[in-house]
Tab-separated table of C-alpha atoms in Angstrom:
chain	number	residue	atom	x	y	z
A	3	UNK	CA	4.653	-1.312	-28.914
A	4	UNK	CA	5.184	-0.284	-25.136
A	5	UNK	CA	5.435	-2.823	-22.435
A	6	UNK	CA	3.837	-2.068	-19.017
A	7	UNK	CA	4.381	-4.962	-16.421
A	8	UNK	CA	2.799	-8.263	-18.404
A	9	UNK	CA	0.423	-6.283	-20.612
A	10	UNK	CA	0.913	-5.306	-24.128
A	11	UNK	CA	-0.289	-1.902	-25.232
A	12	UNK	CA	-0.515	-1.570	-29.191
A	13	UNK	CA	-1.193	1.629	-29.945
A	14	UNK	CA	-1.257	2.618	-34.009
A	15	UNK	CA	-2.495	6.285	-33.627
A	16	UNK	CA	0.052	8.817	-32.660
A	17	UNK	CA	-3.232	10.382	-30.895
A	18	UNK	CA	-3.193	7.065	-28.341
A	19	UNK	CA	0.496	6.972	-28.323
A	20	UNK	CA	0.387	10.611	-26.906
A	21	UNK	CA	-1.909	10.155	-24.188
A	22	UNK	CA	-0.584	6.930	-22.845
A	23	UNK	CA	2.784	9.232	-23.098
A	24	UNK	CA	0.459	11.980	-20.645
A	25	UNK	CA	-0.658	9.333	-18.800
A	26	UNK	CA	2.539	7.507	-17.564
A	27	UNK	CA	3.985	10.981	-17.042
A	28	UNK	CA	1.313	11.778	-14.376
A	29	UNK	CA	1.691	8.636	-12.782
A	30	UNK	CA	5.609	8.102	-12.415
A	31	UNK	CA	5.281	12.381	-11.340
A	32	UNK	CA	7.116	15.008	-12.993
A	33	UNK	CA	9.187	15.651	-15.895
A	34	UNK	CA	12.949	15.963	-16.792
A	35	UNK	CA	13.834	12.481	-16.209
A	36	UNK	CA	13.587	9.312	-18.583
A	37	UNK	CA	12.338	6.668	-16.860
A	38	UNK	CA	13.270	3.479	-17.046
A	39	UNK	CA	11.446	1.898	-14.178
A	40	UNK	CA	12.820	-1.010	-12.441
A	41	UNK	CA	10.720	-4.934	-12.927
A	42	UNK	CA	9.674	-4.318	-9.216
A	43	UNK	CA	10.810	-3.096	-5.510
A	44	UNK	CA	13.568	-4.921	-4.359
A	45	UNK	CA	14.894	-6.399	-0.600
A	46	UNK	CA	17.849	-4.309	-1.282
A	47	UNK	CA	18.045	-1.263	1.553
A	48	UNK	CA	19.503	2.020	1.091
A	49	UNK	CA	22.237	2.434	3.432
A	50	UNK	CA	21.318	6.042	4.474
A	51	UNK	CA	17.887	5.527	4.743
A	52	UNK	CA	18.016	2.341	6.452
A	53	UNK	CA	20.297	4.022	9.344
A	54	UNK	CA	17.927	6.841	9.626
A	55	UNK	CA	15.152	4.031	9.834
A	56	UNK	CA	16.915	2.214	12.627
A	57	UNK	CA	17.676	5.569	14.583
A	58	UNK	CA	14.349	6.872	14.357
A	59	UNK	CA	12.936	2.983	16.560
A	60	UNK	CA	15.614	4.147	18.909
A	61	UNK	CA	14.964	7.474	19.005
A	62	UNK	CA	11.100	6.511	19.727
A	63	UNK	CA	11.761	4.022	21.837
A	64	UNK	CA	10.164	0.745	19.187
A	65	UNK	CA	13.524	-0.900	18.895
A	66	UNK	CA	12.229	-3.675	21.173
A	67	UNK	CA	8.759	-3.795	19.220
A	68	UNK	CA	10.672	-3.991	16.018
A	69	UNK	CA	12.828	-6.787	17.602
A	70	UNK	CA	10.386	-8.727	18.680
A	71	UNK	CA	8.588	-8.682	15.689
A	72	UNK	CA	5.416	-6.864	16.969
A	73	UNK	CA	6.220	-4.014	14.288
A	74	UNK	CA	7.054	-4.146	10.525
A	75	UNK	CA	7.702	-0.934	8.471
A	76	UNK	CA	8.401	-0.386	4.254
A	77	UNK	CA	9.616	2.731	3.654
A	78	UNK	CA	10.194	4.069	-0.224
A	79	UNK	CA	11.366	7.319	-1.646
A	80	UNK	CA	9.776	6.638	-4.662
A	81	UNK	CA	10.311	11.142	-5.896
A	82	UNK	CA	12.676	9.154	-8.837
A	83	UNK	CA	10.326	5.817	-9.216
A	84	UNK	CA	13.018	4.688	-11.497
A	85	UNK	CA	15.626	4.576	-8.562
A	86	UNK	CA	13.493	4.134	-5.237
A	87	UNK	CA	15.336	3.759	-1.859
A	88	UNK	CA	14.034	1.182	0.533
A	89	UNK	CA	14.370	0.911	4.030
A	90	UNK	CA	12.709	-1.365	6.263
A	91	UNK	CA	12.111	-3.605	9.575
A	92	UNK	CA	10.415	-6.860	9.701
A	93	UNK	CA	8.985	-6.763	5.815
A	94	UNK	CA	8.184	-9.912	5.284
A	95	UNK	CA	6.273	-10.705	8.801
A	96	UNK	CA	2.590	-11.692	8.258
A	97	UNK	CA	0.431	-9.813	10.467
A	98	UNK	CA	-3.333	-9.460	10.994
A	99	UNK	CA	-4.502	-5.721	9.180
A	100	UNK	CA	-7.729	-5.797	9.818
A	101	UNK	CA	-9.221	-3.554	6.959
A	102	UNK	CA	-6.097	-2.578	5.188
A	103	UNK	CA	-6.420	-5.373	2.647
A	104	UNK	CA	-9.668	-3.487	1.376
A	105	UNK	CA	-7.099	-2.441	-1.059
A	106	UNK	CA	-6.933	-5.742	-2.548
A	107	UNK	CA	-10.723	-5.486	-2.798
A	108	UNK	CA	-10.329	-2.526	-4.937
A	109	UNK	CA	-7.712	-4.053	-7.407
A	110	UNK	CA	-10.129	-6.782	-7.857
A	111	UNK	CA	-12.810	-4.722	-8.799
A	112	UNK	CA	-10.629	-3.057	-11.339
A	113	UNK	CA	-9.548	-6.068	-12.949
A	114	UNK	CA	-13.072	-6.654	-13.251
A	115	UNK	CA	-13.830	-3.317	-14.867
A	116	UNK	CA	-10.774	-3.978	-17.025
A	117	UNK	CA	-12.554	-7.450	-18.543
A	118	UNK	CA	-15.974	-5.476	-18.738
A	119	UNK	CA	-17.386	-7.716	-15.869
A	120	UNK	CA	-17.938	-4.574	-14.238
A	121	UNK	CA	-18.843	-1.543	-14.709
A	122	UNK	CA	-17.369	1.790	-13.347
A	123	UNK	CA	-20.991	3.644	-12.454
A	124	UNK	CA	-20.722	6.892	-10.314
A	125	UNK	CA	-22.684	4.589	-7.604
A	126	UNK	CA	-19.583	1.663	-7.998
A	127	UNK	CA	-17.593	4.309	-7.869
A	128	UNK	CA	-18.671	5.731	-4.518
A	129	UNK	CA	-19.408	2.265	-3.202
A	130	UNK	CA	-15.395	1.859	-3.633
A	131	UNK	CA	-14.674	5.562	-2.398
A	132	UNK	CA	-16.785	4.340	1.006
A	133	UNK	CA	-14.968	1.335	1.516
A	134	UNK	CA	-11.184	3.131	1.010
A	135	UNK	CA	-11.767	6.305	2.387
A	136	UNK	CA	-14.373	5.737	5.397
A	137	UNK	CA	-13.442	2.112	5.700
A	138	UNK	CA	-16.977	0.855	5.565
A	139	UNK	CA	-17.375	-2.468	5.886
A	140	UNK	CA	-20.963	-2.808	4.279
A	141	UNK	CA	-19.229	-1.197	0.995
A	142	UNK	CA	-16.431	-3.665	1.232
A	143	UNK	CA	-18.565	-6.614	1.434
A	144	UNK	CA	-20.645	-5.278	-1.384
A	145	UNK	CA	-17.909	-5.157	-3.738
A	146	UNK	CA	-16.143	-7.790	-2.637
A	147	UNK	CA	-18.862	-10.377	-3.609
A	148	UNK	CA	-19.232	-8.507	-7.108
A	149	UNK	CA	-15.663	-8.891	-7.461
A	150	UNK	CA	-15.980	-13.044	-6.456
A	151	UNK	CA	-13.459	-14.767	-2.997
A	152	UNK	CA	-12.033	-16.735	-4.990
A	153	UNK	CA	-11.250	-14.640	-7.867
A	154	UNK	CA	-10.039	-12.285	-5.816
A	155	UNK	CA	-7.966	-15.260	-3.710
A	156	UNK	CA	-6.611	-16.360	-7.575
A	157	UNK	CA	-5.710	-12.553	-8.175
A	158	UNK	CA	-3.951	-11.687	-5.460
A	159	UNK	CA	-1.246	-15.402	-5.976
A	160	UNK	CA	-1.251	-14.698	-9.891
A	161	UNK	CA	2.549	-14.706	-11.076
A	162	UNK	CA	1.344	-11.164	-12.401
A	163	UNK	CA	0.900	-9.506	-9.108
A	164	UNK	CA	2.484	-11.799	-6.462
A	165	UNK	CA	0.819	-9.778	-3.805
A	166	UNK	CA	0.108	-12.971	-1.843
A	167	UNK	CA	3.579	-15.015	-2.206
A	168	UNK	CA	4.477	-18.145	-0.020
A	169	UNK	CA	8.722	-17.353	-1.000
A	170	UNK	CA	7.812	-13.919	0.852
A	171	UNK	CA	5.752	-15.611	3.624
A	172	UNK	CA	2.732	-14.275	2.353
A	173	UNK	CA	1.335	-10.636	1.703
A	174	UNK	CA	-2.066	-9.213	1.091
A	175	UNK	CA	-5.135	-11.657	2.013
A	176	UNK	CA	-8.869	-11.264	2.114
A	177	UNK	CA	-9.714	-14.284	3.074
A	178	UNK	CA	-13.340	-13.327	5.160
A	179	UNK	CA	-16.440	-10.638	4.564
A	180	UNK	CA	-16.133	-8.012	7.099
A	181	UNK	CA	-18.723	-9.101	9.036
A	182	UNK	CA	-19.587	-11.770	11.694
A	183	UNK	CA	-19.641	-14.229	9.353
A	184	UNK	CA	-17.106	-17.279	9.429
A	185	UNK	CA	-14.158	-17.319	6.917
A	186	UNK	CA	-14.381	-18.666	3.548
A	187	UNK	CA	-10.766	-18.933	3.245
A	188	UNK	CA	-7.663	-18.405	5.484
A	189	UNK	CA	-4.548	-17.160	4.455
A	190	UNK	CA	-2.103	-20.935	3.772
A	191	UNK	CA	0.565	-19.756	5.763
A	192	UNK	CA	-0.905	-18.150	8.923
A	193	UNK	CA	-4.300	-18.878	9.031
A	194	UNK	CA	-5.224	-15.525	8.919
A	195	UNK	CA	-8.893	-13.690	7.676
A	196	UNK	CA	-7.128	-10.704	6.422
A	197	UNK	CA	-3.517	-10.146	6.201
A	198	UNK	CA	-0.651	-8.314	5.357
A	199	UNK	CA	3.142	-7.647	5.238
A	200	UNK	CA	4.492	-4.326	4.526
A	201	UNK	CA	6.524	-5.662	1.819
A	202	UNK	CA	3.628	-6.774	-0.374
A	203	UNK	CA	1.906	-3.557	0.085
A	204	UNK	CA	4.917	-1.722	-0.778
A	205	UNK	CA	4.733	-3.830	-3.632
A	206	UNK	CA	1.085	-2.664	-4.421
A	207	UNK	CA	1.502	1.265	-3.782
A	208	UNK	CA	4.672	0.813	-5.737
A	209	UNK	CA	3.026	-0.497	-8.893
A	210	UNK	CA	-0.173	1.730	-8.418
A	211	UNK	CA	2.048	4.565	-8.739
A	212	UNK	CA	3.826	3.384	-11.879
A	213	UNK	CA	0.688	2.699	-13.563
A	214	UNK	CA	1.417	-1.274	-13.440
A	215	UNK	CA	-2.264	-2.266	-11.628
A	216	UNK	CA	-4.740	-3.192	-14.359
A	217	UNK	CA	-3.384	-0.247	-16.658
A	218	UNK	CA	-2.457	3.224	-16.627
A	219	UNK	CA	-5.835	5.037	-17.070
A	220	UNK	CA	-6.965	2.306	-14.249
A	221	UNK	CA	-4.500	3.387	-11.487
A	222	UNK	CA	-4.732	6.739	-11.497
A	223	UNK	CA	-8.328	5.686	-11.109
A	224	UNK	CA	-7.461	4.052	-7.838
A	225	UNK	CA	-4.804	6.101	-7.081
A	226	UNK	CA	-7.737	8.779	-6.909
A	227	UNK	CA	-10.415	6.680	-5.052
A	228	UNK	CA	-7.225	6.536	-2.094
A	229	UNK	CA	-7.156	9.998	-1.854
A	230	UNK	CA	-8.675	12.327	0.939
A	231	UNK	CA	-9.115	9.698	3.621
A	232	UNK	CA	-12.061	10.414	6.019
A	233	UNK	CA	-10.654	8.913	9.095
A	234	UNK	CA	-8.061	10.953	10.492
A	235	UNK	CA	-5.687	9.546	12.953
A	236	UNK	CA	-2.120	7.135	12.611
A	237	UNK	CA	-0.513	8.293	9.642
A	238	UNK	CA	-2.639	11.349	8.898
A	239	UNK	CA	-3.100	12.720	12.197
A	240	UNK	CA	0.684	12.723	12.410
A	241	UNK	CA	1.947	13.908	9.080
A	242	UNK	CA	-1.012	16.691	8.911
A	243	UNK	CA	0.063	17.771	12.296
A	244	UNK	CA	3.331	19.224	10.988
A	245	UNK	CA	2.573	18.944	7.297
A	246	UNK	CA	-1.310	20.214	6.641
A	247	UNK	CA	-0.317	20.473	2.912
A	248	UNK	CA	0.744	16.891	2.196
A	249	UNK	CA	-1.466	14.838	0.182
A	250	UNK	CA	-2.007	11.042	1.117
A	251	UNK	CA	-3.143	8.559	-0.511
A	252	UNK	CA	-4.057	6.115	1.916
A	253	UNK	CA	-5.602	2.999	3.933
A	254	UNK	CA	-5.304	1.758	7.603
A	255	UNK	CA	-6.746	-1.192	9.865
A	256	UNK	CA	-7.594	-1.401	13.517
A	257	UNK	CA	-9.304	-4.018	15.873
A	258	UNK	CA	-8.176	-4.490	18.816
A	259	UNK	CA	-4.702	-4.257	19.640
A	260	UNK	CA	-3.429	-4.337	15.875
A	261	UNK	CA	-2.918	-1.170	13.732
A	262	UNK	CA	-1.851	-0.906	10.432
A	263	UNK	CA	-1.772	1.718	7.900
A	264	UNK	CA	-0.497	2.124	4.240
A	265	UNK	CA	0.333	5.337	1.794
A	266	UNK	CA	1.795	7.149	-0.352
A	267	UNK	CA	2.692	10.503	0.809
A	268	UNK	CA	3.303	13.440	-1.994
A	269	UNK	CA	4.679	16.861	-0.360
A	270	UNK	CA	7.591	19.304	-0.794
A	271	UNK	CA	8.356	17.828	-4.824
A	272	UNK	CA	8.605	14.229	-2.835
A	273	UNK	CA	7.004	11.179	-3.243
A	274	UNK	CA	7.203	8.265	-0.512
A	275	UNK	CA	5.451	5.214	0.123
A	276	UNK	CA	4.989	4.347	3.898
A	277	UNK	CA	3.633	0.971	5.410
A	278	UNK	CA	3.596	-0.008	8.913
A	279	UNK	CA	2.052	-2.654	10.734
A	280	UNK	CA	2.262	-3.491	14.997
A	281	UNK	CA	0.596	-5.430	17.399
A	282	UNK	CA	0.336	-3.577	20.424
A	283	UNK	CA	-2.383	-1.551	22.248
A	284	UNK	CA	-0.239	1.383	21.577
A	285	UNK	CA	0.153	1.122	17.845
A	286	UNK	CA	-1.713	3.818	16.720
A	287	UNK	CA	0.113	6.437	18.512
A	288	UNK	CA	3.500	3.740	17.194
A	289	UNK	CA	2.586	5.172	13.796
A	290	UNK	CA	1.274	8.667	14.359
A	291	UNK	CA	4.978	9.285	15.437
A	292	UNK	CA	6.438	7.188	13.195
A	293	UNK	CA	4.629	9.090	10.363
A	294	UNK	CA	6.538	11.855	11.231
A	295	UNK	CA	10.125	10.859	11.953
A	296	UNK	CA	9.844	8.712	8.654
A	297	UNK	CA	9.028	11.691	6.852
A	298	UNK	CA	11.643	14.159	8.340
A	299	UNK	CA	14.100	11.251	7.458
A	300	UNK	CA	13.229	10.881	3.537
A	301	UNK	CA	13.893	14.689	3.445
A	302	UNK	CA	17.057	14.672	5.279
A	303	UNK	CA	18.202	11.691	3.340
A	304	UNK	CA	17.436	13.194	-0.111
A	305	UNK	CA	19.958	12.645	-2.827
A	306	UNK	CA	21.131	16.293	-3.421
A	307	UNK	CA	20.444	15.789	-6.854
A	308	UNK	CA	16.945	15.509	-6.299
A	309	UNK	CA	16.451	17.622	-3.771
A	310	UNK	CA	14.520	19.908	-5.161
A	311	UNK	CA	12.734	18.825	-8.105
């Protein structure tokens, strides 16, 4: 019997047993370590990397954004998913994110497609590719009626996922099409069509990674569909600037004056998940820069022991 987050997994044939065994590997990233992952990302900051977090708004001049609560940041070495180091500013601050929570979209969908209400067709497939990787909002709105508002409202408070919680002052919330149409259903809290705090989508790239969204098989599925994003600016205009190698797994929001953008970032043998949300008509170029320090910092930073696996 093997547990993963509230499912149950029988499996009677060493054959299944072996390539769940593959599978979980992949997902949790590399051998030589056995992992005994933790129920779920904790509020608890690593002291190192929670300095280095603090310097970096100094160094690029965000302290007062951060203060004022017009920027929120998650960061997560994740390279040992049984340990991860957390640092952050502002994670529980609801903020408008604009298309980010298209990720919440896509976990619907998969739930779906777990309870064969859907069906994973190439064309679903690159329906869902379209709306994560080019942000389109006619793909969004596509599969976000398949998927049902309000089961997708239900999903995202379930005690499973928590990914909208009113203890944490709310999280991930799709709560509108993306169109010009009115809301169906604003976020309790804030009143918001589609919101976020970096904490809850920590939470989501954190269990996406461990293979706790849906099921194994099911988030490397997603994992996939957030790979090679088409639009290229805030996080990946930054990190491919000095990185061109890294791969990132990834989705961002803009209108108007508020950026966000969300990923997890796999270069050099680490692993990091990065979230940052601000409200300023600067906030792209906020998190093109911050992309960069951040990632400098989880190197520096690195447990020695680690270092170089």
């Amino acid at each position: 019997m093997i547990h993963i987050g509230n499912n149950v997994v029988l499996m009677k044939r060493i054959k299944g047993i072996i390539r769940l065994s593959i599978i979980l590997t992949l997902i949790i990233g590399g051998t030589g370590y056995a992992y005994r992952l933790p129920a779920d990302l904790t509020e608890t900051c690593d002291p190192v990397l929670q300095k280095g977090l603090e310097q970096c708004l100094v160094s690029l001049n965000l302290k007062s954004a951060a203060q004022d609560k017009s920027l929120s940041i998650v960061l997560v070495d994740i390279t040992d998913p049984s340990s991860p180091r957390m640092a952050y500013v502002n994670p529980n601050e609801m903020m408008y994110a604009a298309s980010l929570p298209k990720i919440a979209i896509l976990l619907g969908a998969f739930e779906r497609i777990a309870n064969g209400e859907m069906t994973l067709d190439p064309q679903t497939q690159e329906t869902m590719a379209h709306m994560i990787r080019n942000s389109s909002n006619q793909a969004a709105n596509e599969i976000l009626n398949r998927v049902g508002k309000e089961y997708l409202a239900d999903l995202l408070q379930s005690s499973r996922y928590r990914l909208y919680d009113p203890e944490k002052n709310g999280g991930l919330w799709v709560g509108k099409e993306y169109s010009k149409s009115g809301a169906w259903k604003r976020d309790p809290l804030h009143n918001l069509s589609h919101g976020a705090t970096a904490l809850q989508v920590a939470r989501f790239y954190y269990m996406l990674q461990t293979g706790r969204l849906v099921s194994p098989e099911l988030s490397l599925q997603m994992k996939s569909i957030l790979a090679d994003p088409a639009i290229k600016h805030k996080f990946v205009k930054g990190l491919k600037s000095v990185h061109p190698d890294s791969r990132i797994y990834r989705k961002s929001g803009t209108w108007k004056q508020y950026h966000s953008d969300s990923a997890i970032i796999e270069h050099e043998g680490r692993r990091y998940i990065a979230v940052a949300l601000a409200k300023s008509d600067q906030g792209g170029k906020w998190l093109s820069d911050l992309i960069v320090a951040m990632d400098d910092l989880i190197f520096k930073s690195a447990p020695t022991d680690l270092a170089h696996n």
